[in-house]
Amino acid sequence: VEGLAPRSCGRGSHEGQPVLVRNAPPGAVVQVRPFARKKGVIHGRRTALVQPPPDAVVPRCEAFLLCGG
């Protein structure tokens, strides 16, 4: 993932085509399942976090994904 796009989507590319993925932080390597193509942009869902970004930190609370901390 190369950067952030609007609505907290990760922005990257695959075979030269732009890809937007929710819950994909910049610097991460993710697996994506495409679900739509709009105006030349592939929209996908993250299916796996292959490698977290180098500056990632582990949340202190188990409920972080539910409430944001």
XYZ file of N, CA and C in Angstrom:
207
model
N 0.863 -1.168 0.000
C 0.000 0.000 0.000
C 0.902 1.221 0.000
N 0.673 2.095 -0.957
C 1.576 3.224 -1.161
C 1.164 4.495 -0.423
N -0.113 4.624 -0.089
C -0.568 5.839 0.573
C -2.022 5.726 0.971
N -2.593 6.861 1.396
C -4.002 6.901 1.790
C -4.803 7.693 0.776
N -6.012 7.236 0.538
C -6.968 7.920 -0.325
C -8.122 8.391 0.563
N -9.062 9.149 0.012
C -10.219 9.565 0.812
C -10.948 8.372 1.434
N -11.631 8.624 2.548
C -12.394 7.620 3.295
C -11.510 6.531 3.894
N -10.273 6.880 4.209
C -9.330 5.965 4.870
C -9.064 4.698 4.076
N -9.091 4.805 2.778
C -8.756 3.657 1.928
C -7.267 3.678 1.624
N -6.682 2.484 1.649
C -5.305 2.365 1.208
C -5.256 2.490 -0.305
N -4.225 3.139 -0.811
C -4.068 3.343 -2.242
C -2.815 2.626 -2.712
N -2.979 1.830 -3.736
C -1.847 1.115 -4.295
C -2.074 0.867 -5.763
N -1.339 -0.088 -6.312
C -1.527 -0.418 -7.714
C -1.235 -1.902 -7.924
N -1.813 -2.418 -8.987
C -1.595 -3.808 -9.373
C -1.532 -3.840 -10.896
N -0.399 -4.274 -11.413
C -0.166 -4.335 -12.857
C -0.476 -2.991 -13.514
N -0.064 -1.909 -12.847
C -0.220 -0.572 -13.394
C -1.589 0.048 -13.212
N -2.528 -0.662 -12.605
C -3.870 -0.136 -12.395
C -4.025 0.310 -10.944
N -4.667 1.464 -10.708
C -4.874 1.928 -9.336
C -5.860 1.039 -8.581
N -5.572 0.833 -7.289
C -6.408 -0.013 -6.430
C -6.674 0.727 -5.131
N -7.936 0.692 -4.659
C -8.316 1.257 -3.370
C -8.818 0.127 -2.482
N -8.317 0.095 -1.220
C -8.669 -0.986 -0.294
C -8.917 -0.402 1.092
N -10.069 -0.711 1.691
C -10.355 -0.275 3.063
C -9.513 -1.070 4.053
N -9.169 -0.458 5.170
C -8.402 -1.102 6.243
C -7.046 -1.614 5.767
N -6.410 -0.853 4.910
C -5.082 -1.204 4.438
C -4.157 -0.016 4.694
N -3.359 -0.064 5.761
C -2.509 1.076 6.116
C -1.323 1.229 5.167
N -0.868 2.465 4.965
C 0.299 2.698 4.123
C 1.506 1.907 4.618
N 2.235 1.322 3.697
C 3.417 0.539 4.038
C 3.135 -0.935 4.233
N 1.870 -1.320 4.311
C 1.505 -2.726 4.513
C 1.494 -3.469 3.179
N 1.667 -4.768 3.273
C 1.485 -5.663 2.120
C 0.227 -6.460 2.424
N -0.761 -6.382 1.531
C -2.053 -7.017 1.775
C -2.486 -7.867 0.584
N -3.341 -8.854 0.872
C -4.035 -9.587 -0.182
C -5.394 -8.934 -0.336
N -5.845 -8.821 -1.573
C -7.073 -8.095 -1.862
C -7.972 -8.918 -2.772
N -9.264 -8.869 -2.488
C -10.261 -9.456 -3.393
C -11.014 -8.301 -4.044
N -10.867 -8.116 -5.361
C -11.576 -7.025 -6.030
C -13.083 -7.268 -6.036
N -13.864 -6.169 -5.881
C -15.318 -6.311 -5.937
C -15.964 -5.324 -6.905
N -15.226 -4.315 -7.363
C -15.797 -3.357 -8.311
C -14.682 -2.661 -9.074
N -15.045 -2.151 -10.224
C -14.139 -1.311 -11.010
C -14.951 -0.097 -11.448
N -14.506 1.072 -11.016
C -15.211 2.313 -11.345
C -14.214 3.325 -11.884
N -14.498 3.837 -13.047
C -13.666 4.870 -13.672
C -12.198 4.467 -13.707
N -11.919 3.210 -14.013
C -10.552 2.733 -14.139
C -9.854 2.415 -12.828
N -10.580 2.484 -11.709
C -9.996 2.201 -10.395
C -10.596 0.897 -9.863
N -9.750 -0.005 -9.422
C -10.197 -1.261 -8.832
C -10.468 -1.027 -7.347
N -11.646 -1.431 -6.876
C -11.994 -1.348 -5.457
C -11.969 -2.774 -4.904
N -11.289 -2.957 -3.768
C -11.154 -4.301 -3.223
C -11.308 -4.353 -1.725
N -11.492 -5.562 -1.241
C -11.560 -5.824 0.204
C -10.278 -6.539 0.623
N -9.753 -6.135 1.739
C -8.553 -6.801 2.258
C -8.949 -8.178 2.770
N -8.263 -9.208 2.280
C -8.537 -10.568 2.730
C -7.463 -11.058 3.691
N -6.282 -10.462 3.633
C -5.201 -10.868 4.541
C -4.177 -9.749 4.651
N -3.607 -9.620 5.829
C -2.486 -8.717 6.052
C -1.233 -9.573 5.964
N -0.529 -9.486 4.848
C 0.656 -10.308 4.617
C 1.821 -9.798 5.450
N 2.001 -8.471 5.463
C 3.087 -7.865 6.236
C 2.613 -6.507 6.750
N 2.642 -6.284 8.065
C 2.211 -4.985 8.589
C 3.210 -3.896 8.200
N 2.786 -2.644 8.267
C 3.709 -1.555 7.964
C 4.831 -1.507 8.997
N 5.971 -0.979 8.631
C 7.115 -0.958 9.553
C 6.871 -0.155 10.824
N 5.970 0.815 10.804
C 5.728 1.638 11.989
C 4.475 1.220 12.756
N 3.964 0.023 12.511
C 2.750 -0.450 13.191
C 3.011 -0.699 14.675
N 1.987 -0.436 15.484
C 2.050 -0.727 16.912
C 0.894 -1.660 17.265
N 1.070 -2.479 18.270
C 0.037 -3.410 18.696
C -0.931 -2.671 19.626
N -2.247 -2.738 19.349
C -3.202 -2.075 20.242
C -3.140 -2.663 21.648
N -3.297 -1.819 22.657
C -3.256 -2.283 24.045
C -4.565 -2.927 24.470
N -5.633 -2.664 23.730
C -6.951 -3.157 24.112
C -7.482 -4.130 23.058
N -8.030 -5.260 23.509
C -8.577 -6.253 22.592
C -9.793 -5.738 21.840
N -10.480 -4.737 22.371
C -11.687 -4.201 21.746
C -11.387 -3.069 20.767
N -10.124 -2.842 20.450
C -9.742 -1.728 19.597
C -10.490 -1.711 18.268
N -10.629 -2.852 17.619
C -11.308 -2.890 16.326
C -12.794 -2.606 16.448
N -13.372 -2.821 17.619
C -14.796 -2.567 17.815
C -15.089 -1.098 18.115
N -14.261 -0.490 18.953
C -14.578 0.881 19.377
C -13.511 1.903 19.008
N -12.368 1.470 18.526
C -11.312 2.398 18.159
C -10.406 2.802 19.305
N -10.583 2.179 20.451
C -9.700 2.448 21.568
C -10.296 3.392 22.521
